Tab-separated table of C-alpha atoms in Angstrom:
chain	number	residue	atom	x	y	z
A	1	UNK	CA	5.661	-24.359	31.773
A	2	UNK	CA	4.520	-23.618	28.576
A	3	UNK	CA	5.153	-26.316	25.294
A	4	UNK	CA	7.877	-25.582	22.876
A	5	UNK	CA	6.631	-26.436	19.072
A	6	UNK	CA	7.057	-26.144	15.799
A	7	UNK	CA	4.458	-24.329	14.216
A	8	UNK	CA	1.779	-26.590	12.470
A	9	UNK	CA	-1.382	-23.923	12.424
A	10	UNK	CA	-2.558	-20.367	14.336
A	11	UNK	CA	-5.353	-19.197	15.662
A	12	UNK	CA	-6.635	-15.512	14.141
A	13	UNK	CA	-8.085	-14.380	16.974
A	14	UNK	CA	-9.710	-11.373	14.498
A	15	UNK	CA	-11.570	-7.845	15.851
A	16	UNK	CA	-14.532	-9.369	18.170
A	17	UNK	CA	-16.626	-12.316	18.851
A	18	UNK	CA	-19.667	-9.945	18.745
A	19	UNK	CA	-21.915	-11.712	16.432
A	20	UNK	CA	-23.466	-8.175	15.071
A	21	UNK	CA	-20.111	-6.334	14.938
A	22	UNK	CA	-18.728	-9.492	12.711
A	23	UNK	CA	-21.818	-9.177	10.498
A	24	UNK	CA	-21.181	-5.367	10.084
A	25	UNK	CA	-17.552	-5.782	9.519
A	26	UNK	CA	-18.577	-8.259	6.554
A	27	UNK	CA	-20.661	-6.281	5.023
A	28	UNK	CA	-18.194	-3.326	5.398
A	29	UNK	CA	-15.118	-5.268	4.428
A	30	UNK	CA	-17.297	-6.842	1.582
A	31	UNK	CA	-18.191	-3.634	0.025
A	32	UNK	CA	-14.763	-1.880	0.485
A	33	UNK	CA	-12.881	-4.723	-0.927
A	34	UNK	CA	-15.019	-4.866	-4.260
A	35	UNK	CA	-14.799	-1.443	-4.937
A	36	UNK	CA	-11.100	-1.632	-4.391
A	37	UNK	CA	-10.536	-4.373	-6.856
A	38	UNK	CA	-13.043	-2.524	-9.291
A	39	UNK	CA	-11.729	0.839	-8.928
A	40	UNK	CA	-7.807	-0.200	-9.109
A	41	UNK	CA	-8.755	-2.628	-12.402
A	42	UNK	CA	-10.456	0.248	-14.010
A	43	UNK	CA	-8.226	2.280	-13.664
A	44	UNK	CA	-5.046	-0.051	-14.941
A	45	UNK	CA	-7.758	-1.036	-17.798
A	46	UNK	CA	-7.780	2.917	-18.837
A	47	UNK	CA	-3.803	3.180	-18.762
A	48	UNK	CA	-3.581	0.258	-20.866
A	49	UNK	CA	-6.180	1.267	-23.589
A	50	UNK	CA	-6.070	5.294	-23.560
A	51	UNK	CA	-3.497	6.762	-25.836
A	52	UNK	CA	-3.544	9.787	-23.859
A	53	UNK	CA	-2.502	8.384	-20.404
A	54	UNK	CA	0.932	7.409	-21.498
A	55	UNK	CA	3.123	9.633	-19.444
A	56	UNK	CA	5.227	8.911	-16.832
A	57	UNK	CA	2.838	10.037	-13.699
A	58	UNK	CA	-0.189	7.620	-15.354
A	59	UNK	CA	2.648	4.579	-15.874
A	60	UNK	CA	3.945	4.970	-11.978
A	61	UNK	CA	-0.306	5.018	-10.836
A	62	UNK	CA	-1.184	1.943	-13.162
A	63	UNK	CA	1.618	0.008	-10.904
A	64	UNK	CA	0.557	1.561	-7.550
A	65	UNK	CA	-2.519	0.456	-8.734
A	66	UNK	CA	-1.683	-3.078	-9.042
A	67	UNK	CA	0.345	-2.761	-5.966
A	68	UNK	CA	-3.104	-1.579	-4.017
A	69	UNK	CA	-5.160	-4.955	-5.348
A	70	UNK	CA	-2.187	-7.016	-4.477
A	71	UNK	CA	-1.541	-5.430	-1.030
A	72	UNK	CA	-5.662	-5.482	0.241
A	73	UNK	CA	-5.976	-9.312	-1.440
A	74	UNK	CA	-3.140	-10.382	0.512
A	75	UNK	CA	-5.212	-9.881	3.488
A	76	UNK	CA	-8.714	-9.516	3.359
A	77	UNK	CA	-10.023	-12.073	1.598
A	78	UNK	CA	-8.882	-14.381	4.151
A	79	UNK	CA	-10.185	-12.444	6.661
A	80	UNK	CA	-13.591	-12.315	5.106
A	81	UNK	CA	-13.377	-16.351	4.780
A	82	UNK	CA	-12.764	-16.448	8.523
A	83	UNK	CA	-16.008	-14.253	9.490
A	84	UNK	CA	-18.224	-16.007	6.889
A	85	UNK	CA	-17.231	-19.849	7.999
A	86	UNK	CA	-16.252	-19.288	11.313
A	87	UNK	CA	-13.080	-20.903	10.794
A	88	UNK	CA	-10.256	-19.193	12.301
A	89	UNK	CA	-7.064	-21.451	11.546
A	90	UNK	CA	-4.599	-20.524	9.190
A	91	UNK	CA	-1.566	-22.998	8.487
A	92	UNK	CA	2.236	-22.293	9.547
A	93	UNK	CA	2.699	-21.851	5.132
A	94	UNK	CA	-0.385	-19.938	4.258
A	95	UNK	CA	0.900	-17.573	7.632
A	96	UNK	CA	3.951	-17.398	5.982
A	97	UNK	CA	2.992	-16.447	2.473
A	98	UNK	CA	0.502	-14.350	4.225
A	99	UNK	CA	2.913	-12.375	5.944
A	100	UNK	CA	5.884	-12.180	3.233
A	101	UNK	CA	3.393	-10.943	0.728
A	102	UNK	CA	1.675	-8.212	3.127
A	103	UNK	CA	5.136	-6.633	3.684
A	104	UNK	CA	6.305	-6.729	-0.266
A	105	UNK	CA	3.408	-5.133	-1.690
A	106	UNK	CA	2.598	-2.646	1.446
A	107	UNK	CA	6.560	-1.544	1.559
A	108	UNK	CA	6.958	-1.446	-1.997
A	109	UNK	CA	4.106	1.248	-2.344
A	110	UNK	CA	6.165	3.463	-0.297
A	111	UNK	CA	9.334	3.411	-2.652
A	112	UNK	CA	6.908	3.465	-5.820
A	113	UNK	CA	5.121	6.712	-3.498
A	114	UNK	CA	8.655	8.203	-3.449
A	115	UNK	CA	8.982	7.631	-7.013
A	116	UNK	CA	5.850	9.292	-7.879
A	117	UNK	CA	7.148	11.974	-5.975
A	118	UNK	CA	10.172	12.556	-7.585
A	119	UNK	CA	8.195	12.275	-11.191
A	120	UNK	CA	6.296	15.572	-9.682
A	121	UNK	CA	8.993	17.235	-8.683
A	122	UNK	CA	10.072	16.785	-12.385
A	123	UNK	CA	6.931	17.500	-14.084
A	124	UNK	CA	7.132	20.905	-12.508
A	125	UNK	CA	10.695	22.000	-11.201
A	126	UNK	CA	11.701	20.703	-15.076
A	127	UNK	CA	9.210	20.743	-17.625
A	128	UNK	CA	10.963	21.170	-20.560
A	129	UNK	CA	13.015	18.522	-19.857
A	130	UNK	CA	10.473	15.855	-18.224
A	131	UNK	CA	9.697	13.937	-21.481
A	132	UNK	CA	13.386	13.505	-21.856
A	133	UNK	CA	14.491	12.727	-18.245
A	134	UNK	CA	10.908	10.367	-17.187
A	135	UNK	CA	11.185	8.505	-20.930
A	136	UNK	CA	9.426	5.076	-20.639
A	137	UNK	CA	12.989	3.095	-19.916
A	138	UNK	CA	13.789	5.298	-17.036
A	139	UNK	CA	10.305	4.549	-15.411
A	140	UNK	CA	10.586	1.053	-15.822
A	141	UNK	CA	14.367	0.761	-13.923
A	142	UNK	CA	13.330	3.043	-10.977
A	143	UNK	CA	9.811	0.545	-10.769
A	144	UNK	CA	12.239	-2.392	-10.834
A	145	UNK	CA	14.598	-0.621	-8.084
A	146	UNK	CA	11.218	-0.220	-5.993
A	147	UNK	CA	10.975	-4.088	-5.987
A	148	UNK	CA	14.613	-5.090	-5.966
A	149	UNK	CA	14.911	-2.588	-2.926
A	150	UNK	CA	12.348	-4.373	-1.180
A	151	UNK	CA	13.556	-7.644	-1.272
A	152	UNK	CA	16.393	-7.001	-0.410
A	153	UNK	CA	15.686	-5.449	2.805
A	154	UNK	CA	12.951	-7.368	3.394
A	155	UNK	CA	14.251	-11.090	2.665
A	156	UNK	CA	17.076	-11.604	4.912
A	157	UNK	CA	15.068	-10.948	8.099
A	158	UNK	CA	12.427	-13.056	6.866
A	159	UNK	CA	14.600	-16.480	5.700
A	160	UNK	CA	16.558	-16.145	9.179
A	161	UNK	CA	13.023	-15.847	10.974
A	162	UNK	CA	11.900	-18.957	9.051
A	163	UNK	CA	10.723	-22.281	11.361
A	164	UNK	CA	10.537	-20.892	14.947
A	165	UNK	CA	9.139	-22.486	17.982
A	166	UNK	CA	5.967	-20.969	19.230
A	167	UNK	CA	4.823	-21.119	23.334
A	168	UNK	CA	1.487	-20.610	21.902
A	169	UNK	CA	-0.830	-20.951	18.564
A	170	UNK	CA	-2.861	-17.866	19.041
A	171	UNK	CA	-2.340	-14.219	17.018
A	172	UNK	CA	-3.572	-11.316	18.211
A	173	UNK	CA	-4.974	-9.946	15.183
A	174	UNK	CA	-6.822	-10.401	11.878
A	175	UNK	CA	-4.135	-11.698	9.920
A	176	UNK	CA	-0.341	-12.822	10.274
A	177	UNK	CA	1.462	-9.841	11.391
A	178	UNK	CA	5.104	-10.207	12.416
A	179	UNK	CA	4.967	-8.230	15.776
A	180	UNK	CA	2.234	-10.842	17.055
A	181	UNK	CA	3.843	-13.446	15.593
A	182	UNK	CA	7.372	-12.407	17.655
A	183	UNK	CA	5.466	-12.643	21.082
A	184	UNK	CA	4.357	-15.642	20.287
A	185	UNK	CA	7.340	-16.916	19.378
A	186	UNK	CA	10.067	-19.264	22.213
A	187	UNK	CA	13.135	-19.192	20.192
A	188	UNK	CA	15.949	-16.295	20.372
A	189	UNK	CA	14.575	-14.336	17.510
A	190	UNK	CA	16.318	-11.034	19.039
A	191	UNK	CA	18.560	-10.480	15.749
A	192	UNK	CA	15.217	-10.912	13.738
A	193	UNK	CA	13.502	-8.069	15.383
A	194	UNK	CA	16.345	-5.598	15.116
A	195	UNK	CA	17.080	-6.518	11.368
A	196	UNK	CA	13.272	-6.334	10.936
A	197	UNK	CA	13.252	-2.825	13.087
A	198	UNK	CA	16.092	-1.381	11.057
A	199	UNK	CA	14.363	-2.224	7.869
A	200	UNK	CA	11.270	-0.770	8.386
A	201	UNK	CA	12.554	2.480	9.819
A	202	UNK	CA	15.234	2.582	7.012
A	203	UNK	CA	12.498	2.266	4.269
A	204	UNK	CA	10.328	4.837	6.129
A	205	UNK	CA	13.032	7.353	6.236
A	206	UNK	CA	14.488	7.113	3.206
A	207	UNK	CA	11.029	7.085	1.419
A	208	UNK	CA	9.708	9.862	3.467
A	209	UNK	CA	13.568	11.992	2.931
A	210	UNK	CA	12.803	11.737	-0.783
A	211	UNK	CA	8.825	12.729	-0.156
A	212	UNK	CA	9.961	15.702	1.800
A	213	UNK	CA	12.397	16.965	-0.375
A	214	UNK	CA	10.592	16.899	-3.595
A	215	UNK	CA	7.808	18.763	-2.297
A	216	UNK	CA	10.067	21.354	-0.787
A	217	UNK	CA	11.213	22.296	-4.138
A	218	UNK	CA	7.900	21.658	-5.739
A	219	UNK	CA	6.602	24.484	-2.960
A	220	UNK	CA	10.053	26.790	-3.733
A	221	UNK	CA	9.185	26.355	-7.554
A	222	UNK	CA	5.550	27.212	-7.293
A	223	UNK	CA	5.668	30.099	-5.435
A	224	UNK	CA	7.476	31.554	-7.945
A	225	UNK	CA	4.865	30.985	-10.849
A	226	UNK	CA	3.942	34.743	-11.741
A	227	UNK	CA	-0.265	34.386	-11.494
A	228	UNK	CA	-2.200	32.479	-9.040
A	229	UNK	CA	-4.087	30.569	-11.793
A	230	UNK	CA	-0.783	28.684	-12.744
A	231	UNK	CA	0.308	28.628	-8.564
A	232	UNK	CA	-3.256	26.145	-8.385
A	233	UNK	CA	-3.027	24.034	-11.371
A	234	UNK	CA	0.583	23.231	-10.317
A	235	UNK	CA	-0.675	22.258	-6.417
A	236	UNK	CA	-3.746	20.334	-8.341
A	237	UNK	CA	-1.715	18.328	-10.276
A	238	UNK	CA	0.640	17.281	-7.020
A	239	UNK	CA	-2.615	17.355	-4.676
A	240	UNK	CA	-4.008	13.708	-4.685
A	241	UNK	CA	-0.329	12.062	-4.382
A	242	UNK	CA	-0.136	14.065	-1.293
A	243	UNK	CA	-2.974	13.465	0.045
A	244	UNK	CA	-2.524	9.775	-0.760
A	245	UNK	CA	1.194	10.345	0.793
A	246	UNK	CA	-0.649	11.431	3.966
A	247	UNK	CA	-2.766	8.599	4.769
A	248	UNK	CA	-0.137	6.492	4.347
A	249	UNK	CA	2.679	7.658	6.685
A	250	UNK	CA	0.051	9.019	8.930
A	251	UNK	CA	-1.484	5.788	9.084
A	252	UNK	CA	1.947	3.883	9.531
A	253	UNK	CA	3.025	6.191	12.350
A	254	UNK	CA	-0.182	5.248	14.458
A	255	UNK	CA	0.314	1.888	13.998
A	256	UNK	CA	3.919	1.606	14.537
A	257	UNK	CA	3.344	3.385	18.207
A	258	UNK	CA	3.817	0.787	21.040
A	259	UNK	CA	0.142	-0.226	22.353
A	260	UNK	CA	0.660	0.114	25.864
A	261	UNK	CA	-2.855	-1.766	26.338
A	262	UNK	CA	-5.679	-3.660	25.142
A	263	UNK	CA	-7.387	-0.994	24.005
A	264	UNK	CA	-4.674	0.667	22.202
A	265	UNK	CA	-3.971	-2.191	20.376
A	266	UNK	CA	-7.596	-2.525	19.257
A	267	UNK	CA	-7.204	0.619	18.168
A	268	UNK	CA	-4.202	-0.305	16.191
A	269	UNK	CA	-6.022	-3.467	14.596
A	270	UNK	CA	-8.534	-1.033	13.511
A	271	UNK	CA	-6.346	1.489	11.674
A	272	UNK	CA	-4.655	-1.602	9.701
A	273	UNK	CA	-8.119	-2.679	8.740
A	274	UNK	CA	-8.396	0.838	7.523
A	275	UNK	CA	-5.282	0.595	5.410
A	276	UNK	CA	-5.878	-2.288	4.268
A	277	UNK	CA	-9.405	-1.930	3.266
A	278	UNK	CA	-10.259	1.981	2.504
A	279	UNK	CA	-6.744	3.041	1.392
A	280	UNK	CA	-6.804	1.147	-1.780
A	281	UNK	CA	-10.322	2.190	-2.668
A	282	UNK	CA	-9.583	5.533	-2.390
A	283	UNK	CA	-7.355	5.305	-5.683
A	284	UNK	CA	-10.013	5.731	-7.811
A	285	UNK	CA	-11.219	8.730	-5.683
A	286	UNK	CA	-8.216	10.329	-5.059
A	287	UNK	CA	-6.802	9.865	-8.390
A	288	UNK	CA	-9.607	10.321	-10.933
A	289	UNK	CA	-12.544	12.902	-9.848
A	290	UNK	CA	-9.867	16.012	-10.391
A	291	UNK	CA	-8.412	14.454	-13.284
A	292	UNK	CA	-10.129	15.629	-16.625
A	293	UNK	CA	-7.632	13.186	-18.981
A	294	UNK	CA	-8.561	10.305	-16.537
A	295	UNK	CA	-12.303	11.045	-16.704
A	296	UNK	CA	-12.535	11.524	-20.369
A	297	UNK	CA	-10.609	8.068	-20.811
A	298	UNK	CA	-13.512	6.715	-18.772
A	299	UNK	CA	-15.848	7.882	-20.772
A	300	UNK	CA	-14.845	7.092	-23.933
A	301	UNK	CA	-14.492	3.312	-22.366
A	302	UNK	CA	-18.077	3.501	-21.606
A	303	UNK	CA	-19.123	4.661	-24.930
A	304	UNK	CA	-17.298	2.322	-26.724
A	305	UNK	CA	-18.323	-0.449	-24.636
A	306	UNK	CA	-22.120	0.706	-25.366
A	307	UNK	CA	-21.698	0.566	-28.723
A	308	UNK	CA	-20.109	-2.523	-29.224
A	309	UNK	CA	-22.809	-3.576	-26.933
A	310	UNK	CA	-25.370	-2.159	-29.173
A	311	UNK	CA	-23.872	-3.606	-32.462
């Protein structure tokens, strides 16, 4: 018969104990979370000091920006700190904070993604009126409604499912994940999972609804454009939120598919490594190599920075 306990620390149990695989996944991890931070901090730096990237679209990407640092520090680092020392402990509170913080700043990206979505659907089904309708008041109450949603979805579930008992210290993953945590776990936490169920569904269904539907029209609208120069600057301009759209549900949908073994759920360790690793260094990617405005902002950074250097 297994103990009943309060919670005092966990056991991350990570990827592998393969010596040469953990020294890979350093270096990897390493890497990928550097140019993350970099990429996501130049390109909030640019927002804040280029007069030309004030519109709505470059005000929604600064905070998905932020919202991508946030999101891969919440989990990496620690992770990184566990392969480098060995030490694979985490406290019941730093599990906690670990786990509220994950959820905020991953689910928040999808409302903010919906958001973004809707500003596109805007910028091209309305054009004459966008300035008017995405004004810089307007784009800082639906960013506020992307947090407030959150928390309000997300924090009931999480102060009910506060100070369980656990039949055992050890988590199946990388870092404090609430399904792991839940089969751990020896009280009645039944209510928890459906609230926590419902929530997740209901903010990836009523993100992706509003995804869907602005691109529909964005697709109707196009379509209609009289040459096929305009048709492709209108698909450029909507390409790398889509493509940033993609990886995201895909990647979600993978992960939220029962592992029916071992090996699937290795699998499904791996793609959450993915998300939270490559997916926010891909911003800078994604977001600035098709993007003249963006890429003449960073150069004009540079060359001021050179000759202040110089001077």
């Amino acid at each position: 018969m297994r103990n009943h306990t309060p919670a005092v620390s966990f056991i991350l149990l990570g990827l592998t104990d393969d010596l040469q695989m953990q020294i890979l996944i350093f270096t990897f991890l390493l890497i990928t979370y550097i140019l993350s931070i970099a990429g996501n901090l130049i390109i909030i730096i640019l927002i804040l000091v280029d007069s030309h990237l004030k519109s709505a679209m470059y005000y929604f990407l600064q905070n998905f920006s932020f919202l991508d640092i946030s999101f891969t520090s919440a989990c990496i680092p620690r992770f990184l700190y566990s392969i480098s020392t060995g030490d694979r402990s985490i406290t019941y509170n730093a599990c906690v904070a670990q786990l509220f913080f994950t959820y905020v700043f991953g689910m928040t990206e999808f409302f903010l993604l919906a958001t973004m979505s809707y500003d596109r659907y805007v910028a091209i089904c309305k054009p004459l009126h966008y300035m008017t309708i995405m004004n810089h008041r307007f784009c800082k109450m639906l960013t506020f409604c992307c947090w407030m949603t959150t928390f309000l979805i997300i924090f009931p579930p999480f102060c009910l499912g506060l100070n369980p008992e656990f039949c055992d210290s050890v988590i199946d993953h990388f870092f404090c994940d609430v399904n792991p945590l839940l089969k751990i776990s020896c009280s009645d936490l039944w209510f928890i999972e459906e609230m926590t169920l419902v929530g997740s569904v209901l903010i990836y269904i009523m993100t992706l609804i509003c995804v869907v539907l602005s691109y529909m029209f964005i697709i109707r609208t196009v379509l209609r454009f009289p040459s096929a120069q305009q048709r492709t600057k209108a698909f450029s301009t909507c390409s790398p939120h889509f493509i940033v759209v993609s990886i995201t549900y895909g990647s979600c949908i993978f992960v939220s598919i029962k592992p029916s073994s071992k090996d699937e759920l290795a699998i499904n360790k791996e793609v959450v490594i993915l998300m939270t690793s490559i997916s926010p260094m891909l911003n800078l990617f994604i977001y600035t190599l098709r993007n003249k405005q963006v890429k003449c902002a960073f150069n004009d950074l540079v060359k001021r920075i050179l000759l202040v250097s110089k001077s």
